[in-house]
Short mmCIF file of C-alpha atoms in Angstrom, two decimals:
data_model
loop_
_atom_site.label_atom_id
_atom_site.label_comp_id
_atom_site.label_asym_id
_atom_site.label_seq_id
_atom_site.Cartn_x
_atom_site.Cartn_y
_atom_site.Cartn_z
CA UNK H 1423 12.18 -87.82 161.18
CA UNK H 1424 11.25 -89.99 164.15
CA UNK H 1425 14.08 -91.10 166.41
CA UNK H 1426 12.71 -94.66 166.14
CA UNK H 1427 13.86 -94.86 162.51
CA UNK H 1428 17.28 -96.41 161.99
CA UNK H 1429 19.54 -95.14 159.25
CA UNK H 1430 20.19 -97.50 156.34
CA UNK H 1431 23.81 -97.97 157.38
CA UNK H 1432 22.95 -98.59 161.04
CA UNK H 1433 20.21 -101.07 160.13
CA UNK H 1434 22.55 -103.03 157.87
CA UNK H 1435 25.29 -103.04 160.51
CA UNK H 1436 22.82 -104.35 163.11
CA UNK H 1437 21.63 -107.10 160.80
CA UNK H 1438 25.12 -108.24 159.89
CA UNK H 1439 26.13 -108.28 163.56
CA UNK H 1440 23.16 -110.56 164.29
CA UNK H 1441 23.86 -112.96 161.41
CA UNK H 1442 25.52 -116.12 162.69
CA UNK H 1443 27.19 -118.28 160.01
CA UNK H 1444 26.07 -121.88 159.69
CA UNK H 1445 28.69 -124.28 161.06
CA UNK H 1446 27.40 -127.55 159.58
CA UNK H 1447 28.87 -128.62 156.26
CA UNK H 1448 28.57 -131.42 153.75
CA UNK H 1449 30.36 -132.84 150.72
CA UNK H 1450 29.25 -131.59 147.33
CA UNK H 1451 30.28 -132.65 143.83
CA UNK H 1452 31.77 -130.05 141.52
CA UNK H 1453 28.78 -130.40 139.18
CA UNK H 1454 26.38 -129.36 141.96
CA UNK H 1455 28.59 -126.74 143.62
CA UNK H 1456 27.56 -123.57 141.80
CA UNK H 1457 26.61 -120.96 144.39
CA UNK H 1458 27.72 -123.07 147.36
CA UNK H 1459 30.12 -121.75 149.99
CA UNK H 1460 33.38 -123.52 150.79
CA UNK H 1461 33.57 -124.75 154.37
CA UNK H 1462 37.29 -125.55 154.15
CA UNK H 1463 40.01 -124.02 152.00
CA UNK H 1464 40.98 -125.74 148.75
CA UNK H 1465 44.69 -126.52 148.48
CA UNK H 1466 46.22 -127.34 145.12
CA UNK H 1467 47.70 -130.82 144.73
CA UNK H 1468 49.31 -129.92 141.39
CA UNK H 1469 51.21 -127.08 139.79
CA UNK H 1470 49.49 -125.04 137.03
CA UNK H 1471 50.82 -125.04 134.42
CA UNK H 1472 52.87 -128.14 135.25
CA UNK H 1473 55.61 -127.33 132.69
CA UNK H 1474 56.84 -124.34 130.73
CA UNK H 1475 54.56 -124.21 127.68
CA UNK H 1476 54.04 -122.25 124.51
CA UNK H 1477 51.65 -119.30 124.70
CA UNK H 1478 50.93 -119.50 120.97
CA UNK H 1479 51.58 -121.49 117.81
CA UNK H 1480 55.10 -120.94 116.50
CA UNK H 1481 58.67 -122.17 116.80
CA UNK H 1482 60.83 -122.83 119.84
CA UNK H 1483 64.55 -122.12 119.58
CA UNK H 1484 67.70 -121.20 121.43
CA UNK H 1485 68.17 -117.43 121.44
CA UNK H 1486 71.91 -117.59 120.46
CA UNK H 1487 70.95 -119.49 117.27
CA UNK H 1488 68.91 -116.62 115.88
CA UNK H 1489 69.98 -114.17 113.23
CA UNK H 1490 67.85 -112.38 110.68
CA UNK H 1491 69.37 -114.41 107.84
CA UNK H 1492 69.67 -117.80 109.57
CA UNK H 1493 67.62 -120.76 108.31
CA UNK H 1494 67.16 -123.26 111.16
CA UNK H 1495 66.27 -126.90 110.47
CA UNK H 1496 62.95 -127.92 112.05
CA UNK H 1497 64.07 -130.84 114.17
CA UNK H 1498 60.76 -131.86 115.79
CA UNK H 1499 57.05 -131.14 115.97
CA UNK H 1500 55.41 -130.76 119.41
CA UNK H 1501 51.58 -130.66 119.54
CA UNK H 1502 49.82 -129.82 122.80
CA UNK H 1503 49.68 -132.82 125.13
CA UNK H 1504 52.99 -134.35 123.98
CA UNK H 1505 56.54 -134.01 125.26
CA UNK H 1506 59.33 -133.04 122.93
CA UNK H 1507 62.98 -134.06 123.17
CA UNK H 1508 65.85 -131.80 124.06
CA UNK H 1509 66.32 -129.16 121.38
CA UNK H 1510 69.61 -129.57 119.58
CA UNK H 1511 71.72 -126.42 119.03
CA UNK H 1512 71.18 -124.79 115.66
CA UNK H 1513 67.64 -126.18 115.21
CA UNK H 1514 64.08 -125.09 115.90
CA UNK H 1515 60.99 -127.03 117.02
CA UNK H 1516 57.55 -126.54 115.55
CA UNK H 1517 55.36 -126.01 118.63
CA UNK H 1518 51.67 -125.41 119.28
CA UNK H 1519 49.80 -123.46 121.94
CA UNK H 1520 49.93 -125.25 125.29
CA UNK H 1521 52.65 -127.71 124.27
CA UNK H 1522 55.57 -128.10 126.71
CA UNK H 1523 58.63 -126.14 125.65
CA UNK H 1524 61.45 -128.63 124.89
CA UNK H 1525 64.51 -128.61 127.16
CA UNK H 1526 67.17 -126.31 125.76
CA UNK H 1527 64.76 -123.83 124.13
CA UNK H 1528 64.56 -120.42 125.76
CA UNK H 1529 62.01 -118.60 123.59
CA UNK H 1530 59.04 -119.15 121.30
CA UNK H 1531 58.45 -117.08 118.18
CA UNK H 1532 54.91 -116.77 116.84
CA UNK H 1533 54.37 -118.29 113.42
CA UNK H 1534 53.39 -114.94 111.90
CA UNK H 1535 57.04 -113.83 112.24
CA UNK H 1536 58.41 -116.95 110.54
CA UNK H 1537 59.08 -118.06 106.99
CA UNK H 1538 59.12 -121.82 106.36
CA UNK H 1539 60.71 -123.56 103.39
CA UNK H 1540 61.82 -127.15 102.81
CA UNK H 1541 61.85 -128.16 106.47
CA UNK H 1542 63.60 -125.01 107.62
CA UNK H 1543 62.43 -121.82 109.31
CA UNK H 1544 63.72 -118.26 109.16
CA UNK H 1545 62.61 -115.78 111.82
CA UNK H 1546 62.32 -112.16 110.77
CA UNK H 1547 61.70 -110.46 114.12
CA UNK H 1548 64.35 -110.62 116.83
CA UNK H 1549 63.09 -112.85 119.66
CA UNK H 1550 63.56 -112.12 123.35
CA UNK H 1551 64.54 -114.53 126.10
CA UNK H 1552 61.38 -116.11 127.52
CA UNK H 1553 59.12 -114.64 124.87
CA UNK H 1554 55.72 -116.37 124.48
CA UNK H 1555 56.51 -118.94 127.20
CA UNK H 1556 54.10 -119.52 130.07
CA UNK H 1557 56.24 -120.62 132.98
CA UNK H 1558 55.50 -123.65 135.11
CA UNK H 1559 53.60 -122.61 138.23
CA UNK H 1560 53.02 -119.04 137.11
CA UNK H 1561 49.34 -119.52 137.98
CA UNK H 1562 49.32 -122.05 140.84
CA UNK H 1563 51.96 -123.91 142.83
CA UNK H 1564 51.33 -127.30 144.44
CA UNK H 1565 50.48 -126.74 148.11
CA UNK H 1566 49.07 -123.28 147.45
CA UNK H 1567 45.65 -122.36 148.86
CA UNK H 1568 43.68 -121.44 145.76
CA UNK H 1569 40.25 -120.86 147.32
CA UNK H 1570 39.75 -119.76 150.91
CA UNK H 1571 37.05 -121.10 153.20
CA UNK H 1572 34.04 -118.80 152.88
CA UNK H 1573 34.43 -118.43 149.12
CA UNK H 1574 31.17 -118.59 147.20
CA UNK H 1575 31.68 -120.82 144.19
CA UNK H 1576 30.90 -119.08 140.93
CA UNK H 1577 32.02 -120.04 137.41
CA UNK H 1578 35.58 -118.63 137.80
CA UNK H 1579 36.07 -120.36 141.15
CA UNK H 1580 34.81 -123.67 139.78
CA UNK H 1581 37.24 -123.25 136.88
CA UNK H 1582 40.13 -122.76 139.30
CA UNK H 1583 39.05 -125.84 141.24
CA UNK H 1584 38.90 -127.88 138.05
CA UNK H 1585 42.38 -126.69 137.04
CA UNK H 1586 43.82 -128.39 140.14
CA UNK H 1587 41.73 -131.53 139.63
CA UNK H 1588 39.14 -131.03 142.40
CA UNK H 1589 35.95 -133.04 141.91
CA UNK H 1590 34.20 -132.42 145.22
CA UNK H 1591 34.25 -129.91 148.05
CA UNK H 1592 33.35 -129.47 151.68
CA UNK H 1593 30.63 -126.83 151.56
CA UNK H 1594 28.41 -125.13 154.09
CA UNK H 1595 25.04 -126.85 154.16
CA UNK H 1596 22.28 -125.02 152.37
CA UNK H 1597 20.55 -122.28 154.29
CA UNK H 1598 16.81 -122.95 154.71
CA UNK H 1599 14.45 -120.02 154.35
CA UNK H 1600 10.71 -120.37 155.03
CA UNK H 1601 8.63 -117.88 153.10
CA UNK H 1602 5.02 -116.84 153.53
CA UNK H 1603 2.81 -113.94 152.54
CA UNK H 1604 -0.03 -112.13 154.25
CA UNK H 1605 -2.85 -110.18 152.68
CA UNK H 1606 -6.42 -111.28 152.03
CA UNK H 1607 -6.31 -109.35 148.77
CA UNK H 1608 -3.65 -111.68 147.31
CA UNK H 1609 -4.33 -114.42 144.77
CA UNK H 1610 -1.78 -116.83 143.32
CA UNK H 1611 -1.23 -116.53 139.56
CA UNK H 1612 -3.19 -119.13 137.61
CA UNK H 1613 -6.31 -118.78 139.73
CA UNK H 1614 -9.38 -116.64 139.00
CA UNK H 1615 -9.03 -113.02 140.10
CA UNK H 1616 -12.16 -111.85 142.00
CA UNK H 1617 -13.00 -108.14 142.19
CA UNK H 1618 -10.84 -106.25 144.66
CA UNK H 1619 -8.05 -108.82 144.57
CA UNK H 1620 -4.55 -108.70 143.05
CA UNK H 1621 -2.09 -111.37 142.01
CA UNK H 1622 0.81 -112.03 144.40
CA UNK H 1623 3.90 -110.83 142.53
CA UNK H 1624 6.16 -110.85 145.59
CA UNK H 1625 6.18 -114.63 145.78
CA UNK H 1626 7.70 -114.96 142.31
CA UNK H 1627 10.22 -112.18 142.96
CA UNK H 1628 11.40 -113.40 146.36
CA UNK H 1629 11.54 -117.09 145.45
CA UNK H 1630 13.69 -116.13 142.46
CA UNK H 1631 15.98 -113.94 144.59
CA UNK H 1632 16.39 -116.68 147.19
CA UNK H 1633 16.97 -119.39 144.59
CA UNK H 1634 19.60 -117.23 142.91
CA UNK H 1635 21.50 -117.21 146.21
CA UNK H 1636 21.32 -120.99 146.48
CA UNK H 1637 18.97 -120.89 149.47
CA UNK H 1638 16.60 -123.82 150.02
CA UNK H 1639 13.13 -122.26 149.92
CA UNK H 1640 10.28 -123.61 152.03
CA UNK H 1641 7.24 -121.96 150.47
CA UNK H 1642 4.36 -121.76 152.92
CA UNK H 1643 2.17 -119.73 150.59
CA UNK H 1644 -0.55 -117.24 151.54
CA UNK H 1645 -1.74 -116.76 155.11
CA UNK H 1646 -5.09 -115.18 156.03
CA UNK H 1647 -5.01 -111.75 157.69
CA UNK H 1648 -5.73 -113.13 161.17
CA UNK H 1649 -3.42 -113.14 164.14
CA UNK H 1650 -4.08 -116.81 164.99
CA UNK H 1651 -3.30 -117.94 161.42
CA UNK H 1652 -0.16 -115.80 161.30
CA UNK H 1653 1.05 -117.15 164.66
CA UNK H 1654 0.46 -120.76 163.61
CA UNK H 1655 2.29 -120.34 160.29
CA UNK H 1656 5.15 -118.42 161.88
CA UNK H 1657 5.63 -121.13 164.51
CA UNK H 1658 5.68 -123.82 161.82
CA UNK H 1659 8.11 -121.80 159.71
CA UNK H 1660 10.51 -121.20 162.59
CA UNK H 1661 10.66 -124.91 163.35
CA UNK H 1662 11.44 -125.80 159.73
CA UNK H 1663 13.95 -123.14 158.70
CA UNK H 1664 17.02 -121.16 159.65
CA UNK H 1665 15.43 -117.91 158.51
CA UNK H 1666 11.79 -116.93 158.16
CA UNK H 1667 10.94 -114.27 155.58
CA UNK H 1668 7.54 -112.69 155.16
CA UNK H 1669 6.12 -110.02 152.91
CA UNK H 1670 3.32 -107.80 154.12
CA UNK H 1671 1.71 -107.32 157.52
CA UNK H 1672 4.70 -105.57 159.14
CA UNK H 1673 3.20 -102.07 159.26
CA UNK H 1674 0.83 -100.69 161.89
CA UNK H 1675 -2.60 -101.25 160.32
CA UNK H 1676 -5.41 -103.16 162.00
CA UNK H 1677 -4.89 -106.04 159.55
CA UNK H 1678 -1.09 -106.14 159.98
CA UNK H 1679 -0.45 -109.11 162.30
CA UNK H 1680 3.09 -110.24 161.49
CA UNK H 1681 4.95 -108.04 163.97
CA UNK H 1682 2.47 -108.97 166.71
CA UNK H 1683 2.95 -112.67 165.91
CA UNK H 1684 6.72 -112.32 166.19
CA UNK H 1685 6.35 -110.59 169.55
CA UNK H 1686 4.01 -113.35 170.75
CA UNK H 1687 6.38 -116.19 169.80
CA UNK H 1688 9.75 -114.49 170.11
CA UNK H 1689 11.13 -110.97 170.02
CA UNK H 1690 11.48 -108.03 167.67
CA UNK H 1691 14.99 -106.57 167.66
CA UNK H 1692 14.72 -104.01 164.88
CA UNK H 1693 11.85 -102.20 163.20
CA UNK H 1694 11.63 -99.33 160.73
CA UNK H 1695 14.41 -97.92 158.60
CA UNK H 1696 14.72 -94.34 157.41
CA UNK H 1697 14.50 -95.22 153.73
CA UNK H 1698 12.07 -94.99 150.86
CA UNK H 1699 10.81 -97.34 149.60
CA UNK H 1700 10.88 -99.86 152.41
CA UNK H 1701 10.51 -98.28 155.86
CA UNK H 1702 8.67 -101.14 157.65
CA UNK H 1703 11.50 -103.70 157.84
CA UNK H 1704 11.35 -106.02 160.86
CA UNK H 1705 14.16 -108.18 162.25
CA UNK H 1706 13.70 -110.52 165.17
CA UNK H 1707 14.07 -114.05 166.49
CA UNK H 1708 11.45 -116.79 166.76
CA UNK H 1709 12.75 -119.90 168.49
CA UNK H 1710 16.01 -120.82 166.79
CA UNK H 1711 15.22 -118.94 163.59
CA UNK H 1712 15.92 -115.44 162.41
CA UNK H 1713 12.90 -113.48 161.26
CA UNK H 1714 12.90 -110.88 158.49
CA UNK H 1715 9.65 -109.10 157.72
CA UNK H 1716 9.57 -107.24 154.41
CA UNK H 1717 7.03 -104.64 153.29
CA UNK H 1718 4.16 -105.78 151.11
CA UNK H 1719 4.57 -103.25 148.31
CA UNK H 1720 6.51 -105.04 145.56
CA UNK H 1721 9.20 -102.40 144.93
CA UNK H 1722 9.73 -101.98 148.67
CA UNK H 1723 10.09 -105.73 149.15
CA UNK H 1724 12.62 -105.97 146.32
CA UNK H 1725 14.75 -103.04 147.47
CA UNK H 1726 14.72 -104.15 151.11
CA UNK H 1727 15.70 -107.67 150.10
CA UNK H 1728 18.61 -106.48 147.96
CA UNK H 1729 19.96 -103.95 150.44
CA UNK H 1730 19.44 -105.89 153.69
CA UNK H 1731 18.24 -109.46 153.34
CA UNK H 1732 20.75 -110.56 150.70
CA UNK H 1733 23.88 -109.52 152.68
CA UNK H 1734 22.33 -110.98 155.85
CA UNK H 1735 21.70 -114.33 154.17
CA UNK H 1736 25.16 -114.43 152.62
CA UNK H 1737 26.73 -113.95 156.04
CA UNK H 1738 24.52 -116.69 157.44
CA UNK H 1739 25.79 -118.88 154.58
CA UNK H 1740 29.37 -118.28 155.72
CA UNK H 1741 30.44 -115.72 153.13
CA UNK H 1742 30.21 -111.97 152.69
CA UNK H 1743 28.38 -109.75 150.25
CA UNK H 1744 30.86 -107.47 148.53
CA UNK H 1745 29.98 -103.76 148.75
CA UNK H 1746 27.96 -102.69 145.75
CA UNK H 1747 30.19 -101.07 143.14
CA UNK H 1748 28.29 -97.79 142.94
CA UNK H 1749 29.62 -94.97 140.81
CA UNK H 1750 28.84 -91.33 140.14
CA UNK H 1751 26.93 -90.23 137.05
CA UNK H 1752 25.16 -87.01 136.10
CA UNK H 1753 21.46 -86.81 136.87
CA UNK H 1754 19.20 -86.54 133.86
CA UNK H 1755 16.32 -85.43 136.08
CA UNK H 1756 15.23 -82.98 138.77
CA UNK H 1757 14.36 -84.20 142.26
CA UNK H 1758 13.67 -80.88 143.92
CA UNK H 1759 11.87 -81.81 147.14
CA UNK H 1760 14.24 -83.05 149.88
CA UNK H 1761 12.93 -86.15 151.61
CA UNK H 1762 13.16 -87.00 155.30
CA UNK H 1763 14.33 -90.52 154.43
CA UNK H 1764 17.13 -91.83 152.21
CA UNK H 1765 15.60 -92.62 148.84
CA UNK H 1766 16.43 -95.26 146.26
CA UNK H 1767 15.04 -94.21 142.89
CA UNK H 1768 14.59 -96.61 139.99
CA UNK H 1769 16.74 -95.40 137.14
CA UNK H 1770 18.35 -96.39 133.87
CA UNK H 1771 21.63 -95.22 132.35
CA UNK H 1772 21.21 -93.53 128.98
CA UNK H 1773 24.37 -92.19 127.34
CA UNK H 1774 25.98 -92.09 130.77
CA UNK H 1775 23.17 -90.12 132.42
CA UNK H 1776 20.81 -91.48 135.08
CA UNK H 1777 17.20 -91.22 133.88
CA UNK H 1778 14.31 -91.88 136.27
CA UNK H 1779 11.27 -94.02 135.68
CA UNK H 1780 8.40 -91.52 135.59
CA UNK H 1781 6.39 -93.21 138.37
CA UNK H 1782 8.41 -93.86 141.53
CA UNK H 1783 5.52 -95.36 143.52
CA UNK H 1784 6.49 -98.41 145.59
CA UNK H 1785 3.65 -100.34 143.98
CA UNK H 1786 4.88 -99.90 140.41
CA UNK H 1787 6.82 -103.10 139.79
CA UNK H 1788 7.30 -102.27 136.11
CA UNK H 1789 9.76 -99.59 137.25
CA UNK H 1790 12.15 -102.36 138.36
CA UNK H 1791 11.73 -104.33 135.16
CA UNK H 1792 12.61 -101.14 133.25
CA UNK H 1793 15.47 -99.99 135.49
CA UNK H 1794 19.07 -101.16 135.48
CA UNK H 1795 19.99 -99.44 138.73
CA UNK H 1796 19.04 -97.35 141.74
CA UNK H 1797 19.93 -93.71 142.34
CA UNK H 1798 20.85 -93.27 146.00
CA UNK H 1799 19.66 -89.89 147.34
CA UNK H 1800 20.60 -89.05 150.92
CA UNK H 1801 17.93 -87.80 153.33
CA UNK H 1802 17.44 -84.07 153.06
CA UNK H 1803 19.10 -83.83 149.65
CA UNK H 1804 17.64 -82.48 146.44
CA UNK H 1805 18.88 -83.13 142.91
CA UNK H 1806 18.98 -80.82 139.91
CA UNK H 1807 19.52 -81.89 136.32
CA UNK H 1808 23.26 -82.38 135.80
CA UNK H 1809 24.13 -82.88 139.47
CA UNK H 1810 26.36 -85.88 140.27
CA UNK H 1811 24.40 -88.75 141.80
CA UNK H 1812 25.35 -92.15 143.17
CA UNK H 1813 24.18 -94.94 140.87
CA UNK H 1814 24.00 -98.56 142.08
CA UNK H 1815 23.65 -101.09 139.22
CA UNK H 1816 21.00 -103.71 139.91
CA UNK H 1817 23.56 -106.32 138.83
CA UNK H 1818 25.46 -105.50 142.03
CA UNK H 1819 22.43 -106.28 144.16
CA UNK H 1820 21.30 -109.64 142.73
#
């Protein structure tokens, strides 16, 4: 293996070290905040729950009033959203899930353990102090930081924010990514396909991946395989965006002009990773923008994006990508020939075993549509059927 090839781990570490978080922020409504990153921490103005409340439908009582034979008069009815009065000794209160527990009551008994007759209740199972009561503030206390700056707002986080009454947030402004593609063989879907041409699948894949992250995409389309056209588009992209992402033209062929264009306008800081698929990954700077050059083969572009570009972009957005929750499963395949590069094989779990797609070519995009994960094989390793392998679910990479 050439010394010029960086390991996967070293390449990712270099990229993350180069990623500078955006400092500018803006105000965003809760309705538009999905996927945005908090610029400032969210502090609760209220306590959740605000009062002790019933965890289920049943009856509230004083523990000393219970006996297996005692019939307690039902002195009040407390639906959710209403306040009861102080519970008088020797009585019980009909109470519903979420309703505040009346002063004086120290337990709630679920209705399945109760017998009701003529306005009285008898409780068969011995209650315990505090049973079926959700205590005030057991989730959140007023003044508590509930979401730290740098948190990416997903459905659970937005639910937490709503529970403390937040309607808008200070969020990091959207990251802008300019995207263009090189390759005279490429045609956009919807147009006639001349002989020798192929449809550009990478545009659909990468736009979807970027949109899923909440990145603002500036789509500059297809660029002819000429150095002057590549330089002009790259210069325009770097002026418009925080990050420029390309697909294709980053290898060493006579028609590969992207790396040369980056060197003409800026600098290349990283090139080539010891991985398969996806060796020709380029990172550099053009003006004030980061540049990330992905391979043109569709599987390579997808894998490189997931393993490198996604965590880089998340750090630029002011948050962090959590390490992929990989786990070990038995291999349902043989991979007998050790490779010189770390390999990421498209696989699917079947009955707990990792099964490979039969064609692992980097041009076979159907392998990704079929797969639900990647098998991570270290450089120089071989795999026999039944060996433990590291499986990375695709859900952890999207």
